[in-house]
Short mmCIF file of C-alpha atoms and ligand atoms in Angstrom, two decimals:
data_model
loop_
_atom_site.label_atom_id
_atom_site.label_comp_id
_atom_site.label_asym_id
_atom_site.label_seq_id
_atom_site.Cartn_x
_atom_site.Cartn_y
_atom_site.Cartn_z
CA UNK U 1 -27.03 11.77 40.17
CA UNK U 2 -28.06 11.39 36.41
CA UNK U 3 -30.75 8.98 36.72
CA UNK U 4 -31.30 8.37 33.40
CA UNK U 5 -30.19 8.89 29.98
CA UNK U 6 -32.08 11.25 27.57
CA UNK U 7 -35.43 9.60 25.56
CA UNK U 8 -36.82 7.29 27.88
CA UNK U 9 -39.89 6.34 26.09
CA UNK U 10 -43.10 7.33 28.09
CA UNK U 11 -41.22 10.70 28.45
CA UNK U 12 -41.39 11.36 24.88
CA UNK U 13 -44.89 10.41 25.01
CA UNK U 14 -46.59 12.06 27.37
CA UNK U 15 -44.20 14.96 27.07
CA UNK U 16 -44.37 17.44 30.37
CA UNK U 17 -48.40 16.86 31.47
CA UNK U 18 -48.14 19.60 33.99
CA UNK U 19 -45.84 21.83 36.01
CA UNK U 20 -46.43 22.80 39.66
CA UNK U 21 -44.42 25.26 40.98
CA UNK U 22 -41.41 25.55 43.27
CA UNK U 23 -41.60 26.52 46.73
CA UNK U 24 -41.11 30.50 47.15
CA UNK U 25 -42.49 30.89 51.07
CA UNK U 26 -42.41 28.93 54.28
CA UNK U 27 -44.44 25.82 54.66
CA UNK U 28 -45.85 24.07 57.63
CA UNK U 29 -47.36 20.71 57.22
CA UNK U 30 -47.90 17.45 58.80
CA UNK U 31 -46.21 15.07 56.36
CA UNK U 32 -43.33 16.42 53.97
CA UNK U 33 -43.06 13.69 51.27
CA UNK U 34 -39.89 14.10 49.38
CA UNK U 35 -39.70 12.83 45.53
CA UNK U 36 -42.55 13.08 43.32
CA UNK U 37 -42.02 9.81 41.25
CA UNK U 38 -44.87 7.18 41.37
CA UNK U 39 -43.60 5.80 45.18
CA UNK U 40 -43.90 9.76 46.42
CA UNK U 41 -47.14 10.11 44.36
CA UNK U 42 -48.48 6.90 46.04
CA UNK U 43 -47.38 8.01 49.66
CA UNK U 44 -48.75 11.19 49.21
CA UNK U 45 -52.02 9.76 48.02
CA UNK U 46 -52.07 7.02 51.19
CA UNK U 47 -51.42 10.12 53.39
CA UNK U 48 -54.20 12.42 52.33
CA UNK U 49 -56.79 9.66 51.85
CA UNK U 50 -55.06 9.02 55.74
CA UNK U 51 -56.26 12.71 56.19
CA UNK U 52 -53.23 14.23 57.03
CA UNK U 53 -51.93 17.68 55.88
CA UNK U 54 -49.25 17.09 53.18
CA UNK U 55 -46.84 18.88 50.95
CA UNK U 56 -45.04 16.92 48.27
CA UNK U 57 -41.87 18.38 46.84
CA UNK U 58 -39.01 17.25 44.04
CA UNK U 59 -36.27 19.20 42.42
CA UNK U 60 -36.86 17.81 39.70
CA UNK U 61 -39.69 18.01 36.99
CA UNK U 62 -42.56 15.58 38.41
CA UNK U 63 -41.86 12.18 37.36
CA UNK U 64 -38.41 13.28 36.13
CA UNK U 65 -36.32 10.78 37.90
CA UNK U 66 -36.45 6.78 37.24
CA UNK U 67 -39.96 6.76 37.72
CA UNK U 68 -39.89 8.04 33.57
CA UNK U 69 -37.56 5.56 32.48
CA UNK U 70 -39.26 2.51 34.22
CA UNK U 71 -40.34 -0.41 31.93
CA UNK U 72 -43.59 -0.91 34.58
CA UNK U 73 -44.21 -4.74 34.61
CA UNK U 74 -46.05 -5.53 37.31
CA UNK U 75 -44.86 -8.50 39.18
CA UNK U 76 -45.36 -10.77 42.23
CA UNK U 77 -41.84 -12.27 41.25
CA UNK U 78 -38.95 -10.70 43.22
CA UNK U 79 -35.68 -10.47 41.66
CA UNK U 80 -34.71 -13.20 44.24
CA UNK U 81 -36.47 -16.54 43.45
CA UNK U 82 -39.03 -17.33 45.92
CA UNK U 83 -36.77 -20.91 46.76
CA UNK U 84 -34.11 -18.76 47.43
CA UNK U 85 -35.74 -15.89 49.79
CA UNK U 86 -37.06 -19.18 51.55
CA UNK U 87 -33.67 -19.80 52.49
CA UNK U 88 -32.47 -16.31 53.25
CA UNK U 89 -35.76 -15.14 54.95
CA UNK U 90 -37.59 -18.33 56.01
CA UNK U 91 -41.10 -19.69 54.16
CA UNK U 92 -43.25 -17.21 56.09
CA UNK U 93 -41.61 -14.11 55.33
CA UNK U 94 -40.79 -15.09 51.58
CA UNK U 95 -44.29 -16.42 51.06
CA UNK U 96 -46.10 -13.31 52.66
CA UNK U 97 -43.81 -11.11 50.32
CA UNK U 98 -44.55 -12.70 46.81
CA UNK U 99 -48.30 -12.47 48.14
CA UNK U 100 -47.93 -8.94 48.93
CA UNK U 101 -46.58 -8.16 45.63
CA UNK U 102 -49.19 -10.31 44.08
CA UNK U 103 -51.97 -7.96 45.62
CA UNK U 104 -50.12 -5.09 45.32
CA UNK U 105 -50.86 -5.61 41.28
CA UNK U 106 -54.98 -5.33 41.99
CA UNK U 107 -54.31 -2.67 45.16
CA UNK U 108 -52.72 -0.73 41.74
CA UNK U 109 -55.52 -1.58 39.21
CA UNK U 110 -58.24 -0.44 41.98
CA UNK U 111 -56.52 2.69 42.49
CA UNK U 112 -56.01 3.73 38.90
CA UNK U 113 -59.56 3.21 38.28
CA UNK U 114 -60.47 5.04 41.24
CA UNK U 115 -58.95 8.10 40.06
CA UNK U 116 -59.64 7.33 36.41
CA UNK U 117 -55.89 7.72 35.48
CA UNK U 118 -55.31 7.31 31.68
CA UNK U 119 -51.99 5.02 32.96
CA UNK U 120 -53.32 1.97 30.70
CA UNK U 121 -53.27 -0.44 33.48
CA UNK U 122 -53.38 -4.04 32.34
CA UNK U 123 -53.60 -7.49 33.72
CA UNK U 124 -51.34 -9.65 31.95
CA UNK U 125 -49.75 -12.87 32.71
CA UNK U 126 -45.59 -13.49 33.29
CA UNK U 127 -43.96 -16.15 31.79
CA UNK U 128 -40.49 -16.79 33.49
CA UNK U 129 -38.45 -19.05 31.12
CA UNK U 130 -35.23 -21.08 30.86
CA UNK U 131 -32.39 -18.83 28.88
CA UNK U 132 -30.46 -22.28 29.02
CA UNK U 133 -30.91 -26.14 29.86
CA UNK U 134 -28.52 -26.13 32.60
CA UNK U 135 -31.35 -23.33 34.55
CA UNK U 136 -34.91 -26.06 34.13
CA UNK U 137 -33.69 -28.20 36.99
CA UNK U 138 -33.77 -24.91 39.57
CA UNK U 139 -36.93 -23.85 37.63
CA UNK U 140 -38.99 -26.81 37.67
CA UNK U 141 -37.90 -26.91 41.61
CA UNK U 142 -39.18 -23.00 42.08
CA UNK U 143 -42.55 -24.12 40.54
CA UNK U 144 -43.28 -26.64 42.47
CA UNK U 145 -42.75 -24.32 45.18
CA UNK U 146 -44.71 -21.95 43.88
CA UNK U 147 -47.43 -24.22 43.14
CA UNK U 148 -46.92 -25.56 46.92
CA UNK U 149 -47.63 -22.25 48.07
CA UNK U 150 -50.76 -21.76 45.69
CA UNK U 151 -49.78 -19.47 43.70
CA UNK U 152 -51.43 -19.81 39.97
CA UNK U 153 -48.74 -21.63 38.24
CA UNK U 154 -48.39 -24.09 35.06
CA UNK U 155 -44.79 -25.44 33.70
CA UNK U 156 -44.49 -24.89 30.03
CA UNK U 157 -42.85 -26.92 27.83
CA UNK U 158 -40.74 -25.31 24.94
CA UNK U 159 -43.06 -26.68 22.41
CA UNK U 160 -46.11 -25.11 24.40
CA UNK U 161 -44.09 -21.56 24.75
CA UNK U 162 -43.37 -21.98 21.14
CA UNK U 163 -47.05 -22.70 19.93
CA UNK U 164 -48.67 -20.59 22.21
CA UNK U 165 -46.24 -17.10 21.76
CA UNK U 166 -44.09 -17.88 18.90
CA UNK U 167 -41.07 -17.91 21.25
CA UNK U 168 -38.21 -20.09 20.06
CA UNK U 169 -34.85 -21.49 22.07
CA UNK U 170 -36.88 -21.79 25.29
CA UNK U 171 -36.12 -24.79 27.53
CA UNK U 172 -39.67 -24.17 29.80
CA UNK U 173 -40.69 -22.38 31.86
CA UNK U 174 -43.49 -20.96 34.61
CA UNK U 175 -46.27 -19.38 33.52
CA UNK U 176 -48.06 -17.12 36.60
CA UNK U 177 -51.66 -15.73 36.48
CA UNK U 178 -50.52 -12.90 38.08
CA UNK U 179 -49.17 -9.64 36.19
CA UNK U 180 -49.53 -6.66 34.95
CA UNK U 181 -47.97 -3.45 33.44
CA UNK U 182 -48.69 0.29 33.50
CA UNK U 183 -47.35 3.71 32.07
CA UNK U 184 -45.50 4.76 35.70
CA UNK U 185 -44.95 8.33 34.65
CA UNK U 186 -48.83 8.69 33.97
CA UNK U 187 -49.65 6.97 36.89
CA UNK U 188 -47.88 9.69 39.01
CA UNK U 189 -48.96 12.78 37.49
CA UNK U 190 -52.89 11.41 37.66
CA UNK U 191 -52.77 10.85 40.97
CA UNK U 192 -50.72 14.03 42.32
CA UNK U 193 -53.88 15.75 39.70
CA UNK U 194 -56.37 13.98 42.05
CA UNK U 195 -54.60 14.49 44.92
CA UNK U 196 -54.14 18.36 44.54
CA UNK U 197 -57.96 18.51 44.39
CA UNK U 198 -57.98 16.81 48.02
CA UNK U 199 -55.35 19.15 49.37
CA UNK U 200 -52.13 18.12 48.74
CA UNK U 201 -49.42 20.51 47.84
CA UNK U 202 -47.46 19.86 45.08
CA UNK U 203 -44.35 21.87 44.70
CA UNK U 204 -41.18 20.89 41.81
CA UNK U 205 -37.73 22.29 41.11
CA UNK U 206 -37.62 22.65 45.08
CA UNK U 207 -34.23 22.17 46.29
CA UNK U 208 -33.27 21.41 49.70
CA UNK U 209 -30.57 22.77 51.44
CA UNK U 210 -30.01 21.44 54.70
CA UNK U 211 -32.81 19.36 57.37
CA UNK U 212 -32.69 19.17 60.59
CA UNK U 213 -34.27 16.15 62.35
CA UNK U 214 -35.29 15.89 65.86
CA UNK U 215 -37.94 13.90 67.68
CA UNK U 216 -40.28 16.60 67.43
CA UNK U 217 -40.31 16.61 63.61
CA UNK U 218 -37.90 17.98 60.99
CA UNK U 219 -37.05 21.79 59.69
CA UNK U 220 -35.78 21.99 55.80
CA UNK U 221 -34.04 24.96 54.65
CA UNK U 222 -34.81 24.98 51.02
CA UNK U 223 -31.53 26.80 48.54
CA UNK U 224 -33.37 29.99 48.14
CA UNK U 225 -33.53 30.07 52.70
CA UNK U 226 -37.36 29.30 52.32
CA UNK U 227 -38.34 26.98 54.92
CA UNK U 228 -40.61 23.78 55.22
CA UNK U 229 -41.32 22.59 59.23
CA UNK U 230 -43.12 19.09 58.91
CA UNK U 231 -43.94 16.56 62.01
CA UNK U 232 -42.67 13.83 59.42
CA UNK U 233 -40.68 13.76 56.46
CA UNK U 234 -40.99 10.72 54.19
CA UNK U 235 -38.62 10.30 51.75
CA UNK U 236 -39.43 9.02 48.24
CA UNK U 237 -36.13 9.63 46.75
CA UNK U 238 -35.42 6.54 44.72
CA UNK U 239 -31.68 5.15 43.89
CA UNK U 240 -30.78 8.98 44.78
CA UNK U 241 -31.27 8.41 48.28
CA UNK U 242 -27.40 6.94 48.56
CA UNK U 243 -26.73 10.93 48.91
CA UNK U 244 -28.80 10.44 51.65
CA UNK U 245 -28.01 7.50 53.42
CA UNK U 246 -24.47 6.79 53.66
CA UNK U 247 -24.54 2.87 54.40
CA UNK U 248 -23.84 0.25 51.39
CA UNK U 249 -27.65 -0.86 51.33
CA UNK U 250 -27.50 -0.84 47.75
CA UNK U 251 -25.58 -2.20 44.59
CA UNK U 252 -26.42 -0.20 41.96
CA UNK U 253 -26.73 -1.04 37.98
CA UNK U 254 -27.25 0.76 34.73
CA UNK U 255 -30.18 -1.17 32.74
CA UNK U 256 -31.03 -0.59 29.64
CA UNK U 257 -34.65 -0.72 27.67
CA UNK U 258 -35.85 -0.26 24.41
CA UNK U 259 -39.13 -0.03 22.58
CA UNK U 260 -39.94 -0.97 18.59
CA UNK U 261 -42.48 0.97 16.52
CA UNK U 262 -46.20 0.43 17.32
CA UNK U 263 -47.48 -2.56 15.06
CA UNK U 264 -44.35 -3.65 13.25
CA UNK U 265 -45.76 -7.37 13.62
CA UNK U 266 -48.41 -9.19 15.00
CA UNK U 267 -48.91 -8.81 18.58
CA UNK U 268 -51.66 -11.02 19.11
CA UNK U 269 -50.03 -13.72 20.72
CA UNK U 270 -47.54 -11.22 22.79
CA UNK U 271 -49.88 -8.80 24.22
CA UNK U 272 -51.13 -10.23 27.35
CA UNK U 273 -48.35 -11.69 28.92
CA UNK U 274 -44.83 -10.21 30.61
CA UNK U 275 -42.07 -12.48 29.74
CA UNK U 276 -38.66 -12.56 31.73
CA UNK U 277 -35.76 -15.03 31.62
CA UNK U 278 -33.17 -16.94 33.96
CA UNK U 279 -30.21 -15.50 32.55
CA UNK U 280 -28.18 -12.87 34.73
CA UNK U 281 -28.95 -10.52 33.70
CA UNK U 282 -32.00 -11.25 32.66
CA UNK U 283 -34.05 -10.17 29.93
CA UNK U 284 -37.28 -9.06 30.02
CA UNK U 285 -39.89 -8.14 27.29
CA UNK U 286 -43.59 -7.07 27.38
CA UNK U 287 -46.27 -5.11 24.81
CA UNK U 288 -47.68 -1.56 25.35
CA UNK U 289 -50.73 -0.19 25.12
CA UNK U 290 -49.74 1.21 22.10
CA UNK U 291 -48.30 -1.31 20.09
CA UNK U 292 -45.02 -1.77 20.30
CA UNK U 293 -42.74 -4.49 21.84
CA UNK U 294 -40.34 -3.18 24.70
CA UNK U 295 -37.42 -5.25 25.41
CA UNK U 296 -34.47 -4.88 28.24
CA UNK U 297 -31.95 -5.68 30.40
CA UNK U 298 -28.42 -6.00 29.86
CA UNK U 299 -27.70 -4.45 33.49
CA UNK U 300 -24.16 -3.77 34.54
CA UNK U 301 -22.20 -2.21 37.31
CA UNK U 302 -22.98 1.71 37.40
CA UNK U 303 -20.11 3.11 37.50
CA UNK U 304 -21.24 6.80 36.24
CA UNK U 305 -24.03 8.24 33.71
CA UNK U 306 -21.89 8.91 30.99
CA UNK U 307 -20.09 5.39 30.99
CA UNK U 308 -23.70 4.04 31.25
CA UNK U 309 -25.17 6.35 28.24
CA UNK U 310 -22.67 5.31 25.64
CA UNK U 311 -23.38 1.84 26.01
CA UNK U 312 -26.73 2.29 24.87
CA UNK U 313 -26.18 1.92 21.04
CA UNK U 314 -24.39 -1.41 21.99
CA UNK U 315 -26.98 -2.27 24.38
CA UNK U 316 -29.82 -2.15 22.06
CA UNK U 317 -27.89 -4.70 19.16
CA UNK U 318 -27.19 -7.25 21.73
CA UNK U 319 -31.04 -6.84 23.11
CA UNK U 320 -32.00 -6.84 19.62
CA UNK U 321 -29.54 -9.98 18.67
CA UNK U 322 -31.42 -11.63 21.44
CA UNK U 323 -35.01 -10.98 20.36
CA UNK U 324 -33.64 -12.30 17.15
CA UNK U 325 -33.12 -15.32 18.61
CA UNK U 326 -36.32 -16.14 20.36
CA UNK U 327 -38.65 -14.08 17.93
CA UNK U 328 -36.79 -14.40 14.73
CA UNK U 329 -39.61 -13.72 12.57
CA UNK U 330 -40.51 -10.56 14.50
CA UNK U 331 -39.74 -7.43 12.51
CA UNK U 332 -38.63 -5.07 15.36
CA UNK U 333 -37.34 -1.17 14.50
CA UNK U 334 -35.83 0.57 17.41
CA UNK U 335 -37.60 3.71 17.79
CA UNK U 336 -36.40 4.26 21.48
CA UNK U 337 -33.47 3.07 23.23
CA UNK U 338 -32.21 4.88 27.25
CA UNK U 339 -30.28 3.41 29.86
CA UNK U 340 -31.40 4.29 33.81
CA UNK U 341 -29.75 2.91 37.70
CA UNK U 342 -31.42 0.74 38.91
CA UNK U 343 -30.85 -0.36 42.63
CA UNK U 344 -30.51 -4.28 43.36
CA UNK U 345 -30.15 -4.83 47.74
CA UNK U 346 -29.13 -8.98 48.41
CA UNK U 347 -32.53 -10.21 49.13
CA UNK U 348 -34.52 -8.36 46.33
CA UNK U 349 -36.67 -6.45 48.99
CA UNK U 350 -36.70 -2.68 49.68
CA UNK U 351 -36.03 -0.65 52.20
CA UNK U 352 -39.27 0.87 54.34
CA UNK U 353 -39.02 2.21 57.41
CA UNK U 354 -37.30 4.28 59.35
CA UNK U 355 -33.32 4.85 59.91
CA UNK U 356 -31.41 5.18 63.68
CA UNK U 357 -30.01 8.87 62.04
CA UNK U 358 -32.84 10.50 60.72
CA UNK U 359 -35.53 11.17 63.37
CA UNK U 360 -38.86 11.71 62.74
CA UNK U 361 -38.30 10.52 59.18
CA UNK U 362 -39.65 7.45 56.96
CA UNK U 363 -37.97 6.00 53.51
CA UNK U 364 -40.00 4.29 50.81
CA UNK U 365 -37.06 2.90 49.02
CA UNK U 366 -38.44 -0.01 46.34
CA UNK U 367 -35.57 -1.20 45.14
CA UNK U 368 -35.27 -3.77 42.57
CA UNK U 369 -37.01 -5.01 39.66
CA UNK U 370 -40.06 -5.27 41.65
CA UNK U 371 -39.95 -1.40 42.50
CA UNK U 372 -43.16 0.04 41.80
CA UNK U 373 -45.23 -2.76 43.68
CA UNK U 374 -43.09 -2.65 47.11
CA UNK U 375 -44.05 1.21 46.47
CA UNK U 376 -47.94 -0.08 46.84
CA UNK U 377 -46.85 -2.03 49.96
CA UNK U 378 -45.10 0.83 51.03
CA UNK U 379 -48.63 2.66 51.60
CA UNK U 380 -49.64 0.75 53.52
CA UNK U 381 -46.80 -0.08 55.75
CA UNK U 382 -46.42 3.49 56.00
CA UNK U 383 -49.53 4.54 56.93
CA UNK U 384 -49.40 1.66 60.06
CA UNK U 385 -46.05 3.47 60.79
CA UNK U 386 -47.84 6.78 61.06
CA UNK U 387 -50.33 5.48 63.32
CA UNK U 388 -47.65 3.59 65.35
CA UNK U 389 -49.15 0.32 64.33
CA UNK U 390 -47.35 -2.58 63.13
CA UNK U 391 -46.86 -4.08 59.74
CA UNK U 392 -46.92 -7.83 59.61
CA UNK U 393 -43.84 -7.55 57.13
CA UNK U 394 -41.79 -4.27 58.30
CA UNK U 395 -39.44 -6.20 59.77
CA UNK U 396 -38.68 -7.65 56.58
CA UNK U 397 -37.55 -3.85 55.24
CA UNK U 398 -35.89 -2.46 58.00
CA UNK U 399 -32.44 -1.03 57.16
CA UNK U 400 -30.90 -3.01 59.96
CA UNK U 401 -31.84 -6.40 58.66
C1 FAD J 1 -34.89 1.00 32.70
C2 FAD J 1 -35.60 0.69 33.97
C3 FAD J 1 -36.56 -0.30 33.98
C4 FAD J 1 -37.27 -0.59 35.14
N1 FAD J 1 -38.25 -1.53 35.08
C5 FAD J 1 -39.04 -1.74 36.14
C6 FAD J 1 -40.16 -2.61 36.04
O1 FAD J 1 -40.40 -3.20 34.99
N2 FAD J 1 -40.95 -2.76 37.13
C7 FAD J 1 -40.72 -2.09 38.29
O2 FAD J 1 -41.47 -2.26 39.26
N3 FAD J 1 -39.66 -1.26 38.43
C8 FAD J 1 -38.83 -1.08 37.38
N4 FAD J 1 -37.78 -0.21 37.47
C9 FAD J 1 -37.55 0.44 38.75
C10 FAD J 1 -38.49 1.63 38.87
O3 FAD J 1 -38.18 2.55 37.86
C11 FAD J 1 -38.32 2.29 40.18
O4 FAD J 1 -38.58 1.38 41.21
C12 FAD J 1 -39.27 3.45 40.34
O5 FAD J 1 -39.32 4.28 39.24
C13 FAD J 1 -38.83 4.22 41.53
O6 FAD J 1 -39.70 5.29 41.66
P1 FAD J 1 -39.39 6.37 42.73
O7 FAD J 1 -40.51 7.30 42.73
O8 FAD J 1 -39.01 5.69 44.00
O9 FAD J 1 -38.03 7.04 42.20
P2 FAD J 1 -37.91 8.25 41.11
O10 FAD J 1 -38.83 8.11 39.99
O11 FAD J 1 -36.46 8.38 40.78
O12 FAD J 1 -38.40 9.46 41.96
C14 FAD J 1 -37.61 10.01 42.99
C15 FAD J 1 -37.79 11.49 42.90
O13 FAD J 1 -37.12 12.08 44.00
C16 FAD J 1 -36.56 13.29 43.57
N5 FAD J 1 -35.47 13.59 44.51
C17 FAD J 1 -34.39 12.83 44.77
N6 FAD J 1 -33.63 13.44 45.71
C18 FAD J 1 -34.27 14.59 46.06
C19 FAD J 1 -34.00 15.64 46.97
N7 FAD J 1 -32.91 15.62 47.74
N8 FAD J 1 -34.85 16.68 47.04
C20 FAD J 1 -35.97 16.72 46.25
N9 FAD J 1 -36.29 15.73 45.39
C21 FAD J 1 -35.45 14.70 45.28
C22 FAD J 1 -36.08 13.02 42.16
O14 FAD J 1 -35.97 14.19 41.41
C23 FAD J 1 -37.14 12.08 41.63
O15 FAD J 1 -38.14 12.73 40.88
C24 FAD J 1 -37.01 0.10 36.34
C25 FAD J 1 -36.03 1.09 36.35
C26 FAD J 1 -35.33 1.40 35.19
C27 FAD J 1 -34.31 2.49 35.22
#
């Protein structure tokens, strides 16, 4: 699968940081983590700080897949409004998740300091707004719940959103004290960088052949016959992992992003907060570290890559129409526009665990706009797994839910 469209921003940035190289003799290890996007580079990390043996390989380029077309806001907001998961997963398991994504976002900034990555992690705030007046009655009812719960919430009025960001044809909305955002693609190369020092063995453009599972651990037969014999394999294989899995545990979408020049107007008021909206689709907009405004959305059905890369050119006027509306006096000039999949399951949570087919095997799957911190509570969870210990909230990922 085509993950991605060409020019995904922090791509273009960061260009190729470093190259590891492919597999070209047997292996034996304790833990084979497939994928080397940010949730393999965070599993891999959890497992060697763990103290396990472990080999990490992709087939791609590191941080090739989604994991370098990610927009990165950090959020403790599901997709799936905590009201709602309330009703589809009862208040204790909806609660404990929004507060598990919620600490996910320091577990993140403590780790990228740890390992000094250059991954520009931020705190910022998220302001989730009204697109339209018939949403505020449903929104004013999710912050009260939110508040209920304690998370750190105010309702905005338009003229407060307008005032304090600039942001017109609002109708309110909840601002959280909880955020952040990071540069994903940096993020996973700094901490394979640190990890490699600790012993891990990093290995791209590794293609497997064939595994064989059993409950005495797994044998891959990579395409040039090499061969990799792990106790576990744990696969970090993103929205590619319905080659995988055969079930329907995931709709899929094409999204679309796009990022302006750096400084093309005053950011001041922008900079420290993540805004996202009610409409569905929503849109979603935040600052980088480098000045620019990045804006997106405008998901569909995937139906295949090239359907989803044409639409990018009219993707990026009808995100840019919308900016238009609530920053008209914004001077924004496209400088990069891509489309990626994106994988949406029906109560915004991913999939962790293992699967009845796959012995001795684990998935990190973080679906959803949330991705990237159910990755962070995927260490975790994992590393109980490994141990046999429980999780307080696997039962919340399991594919059998
Ligand atoms: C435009 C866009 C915006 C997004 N915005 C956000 C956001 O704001 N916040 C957020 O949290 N999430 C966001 N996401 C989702 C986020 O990108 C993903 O959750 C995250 O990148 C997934 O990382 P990953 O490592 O699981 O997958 P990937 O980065 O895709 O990594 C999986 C890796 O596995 C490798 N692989 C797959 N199959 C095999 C195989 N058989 N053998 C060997 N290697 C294999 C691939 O080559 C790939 O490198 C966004 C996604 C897109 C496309």
């Amino acid at each position: 699968m085509k993950l991605r469209s060409s020019e995904p921003f922090w791509l273009e940035k960061n260009g190729i940081v470093k190259s590891y190289p492919s597999v070209r003799e047997h292996l034996k290890t304790e833990i084979l983590v497939v994928g080397g996007g940010i949730t393999g580079s965070l599993i891999a990390h959890q497992c060697i700080d763990d103290g396990y043996d472990t080999v990490l390989i992709d087939k791609r380029e590191i941080a090739h897949g989604s994991t370098s077309a990610t927009t990165s806001m950090l959020q403790y907001e599901i997709d799936v409004p905590l009201n709602e998961l309330i009703e589809q997963i009862g208040e204790e398991g909806a609660v404990a998740n929004y507060r598990a994504c919620a600490n996910s976002i320091d577990t993140l900034g403590k780790l990228s300091k740890k390992i000094k990555s250059v991954c520009g992690f931020d705190k910022k705030q998220s302001l989730y707004f009204a697109a339209y007046k018939k949403d505020v009655a449903a929104l004013k009812e999710e912050f009260k719940t939110r508040k209920k719960y304690g998370f750190p919430v105010v309702w905005l009025e338009p003229d407060d959103i307008e005032k304090k960001y600039g942001l017109r044809n609002t109708f309110g909305g909840i601002l959280s004290d909880i955020g952040g955002s990071i540069d994903a693609f940096r993020l996973t190369h700094d901490l394979l960088s640190y990890n490699t020092e600790k012993g891990l063995r990093v290995y791209d453009k590794t293609n497997i052949k064939n595994v064989k599972y059993s409950k005495y651990g797994v044998k891959v037969v990579l395409e040039n016959e090499c061969k990799i014999s792990a106790k576990k394999l744990i696969y970090c294989t993103g929205f590619e992992s319905t080659e995988i899995i055969k079930d329907n545990f995931v709709k899929l979408l094409s999204t679309y992003a796009m990022v302006g020049e750096q400084h093309e107007s005053d950011q001041e008021k922008l900079k420290d907060t993540l805004f996202w909206n009610t409409a569905d689709p929503y849109i979603y907009m935040r600052t980088t570290d480098d000045g620019r405004l990045l804006i997106g959305g405008e998901d569909e059905d995937y139906v295949n890559a090239e359907k989803r890369n044409a639409a990018i050119g009219d993707k990026a006027v009808k995100l840019q129409k919308y900016l238009k509306k609530i920053l008209p006096d914004y001077e924004f000039v496209n400088d990069f526009a891509w489309a990626g999949t994106f994988g949406e399951t029906k109560d915004g949570l991913p999939y962790i665990g293992a699967h009845k087919k796959f012995n001795s095997t684990y998935f990190v799957l973080g679906f959803g706009g949330n991705g990237i911190t159910f990755s962070v509570i995927g260490m975790d969870v994992i590393s109980n797994m490994l141990k046999n210990k429980k999780h307080p909230l696997e039962e919340y990922y399991r594919f059998d839910r």
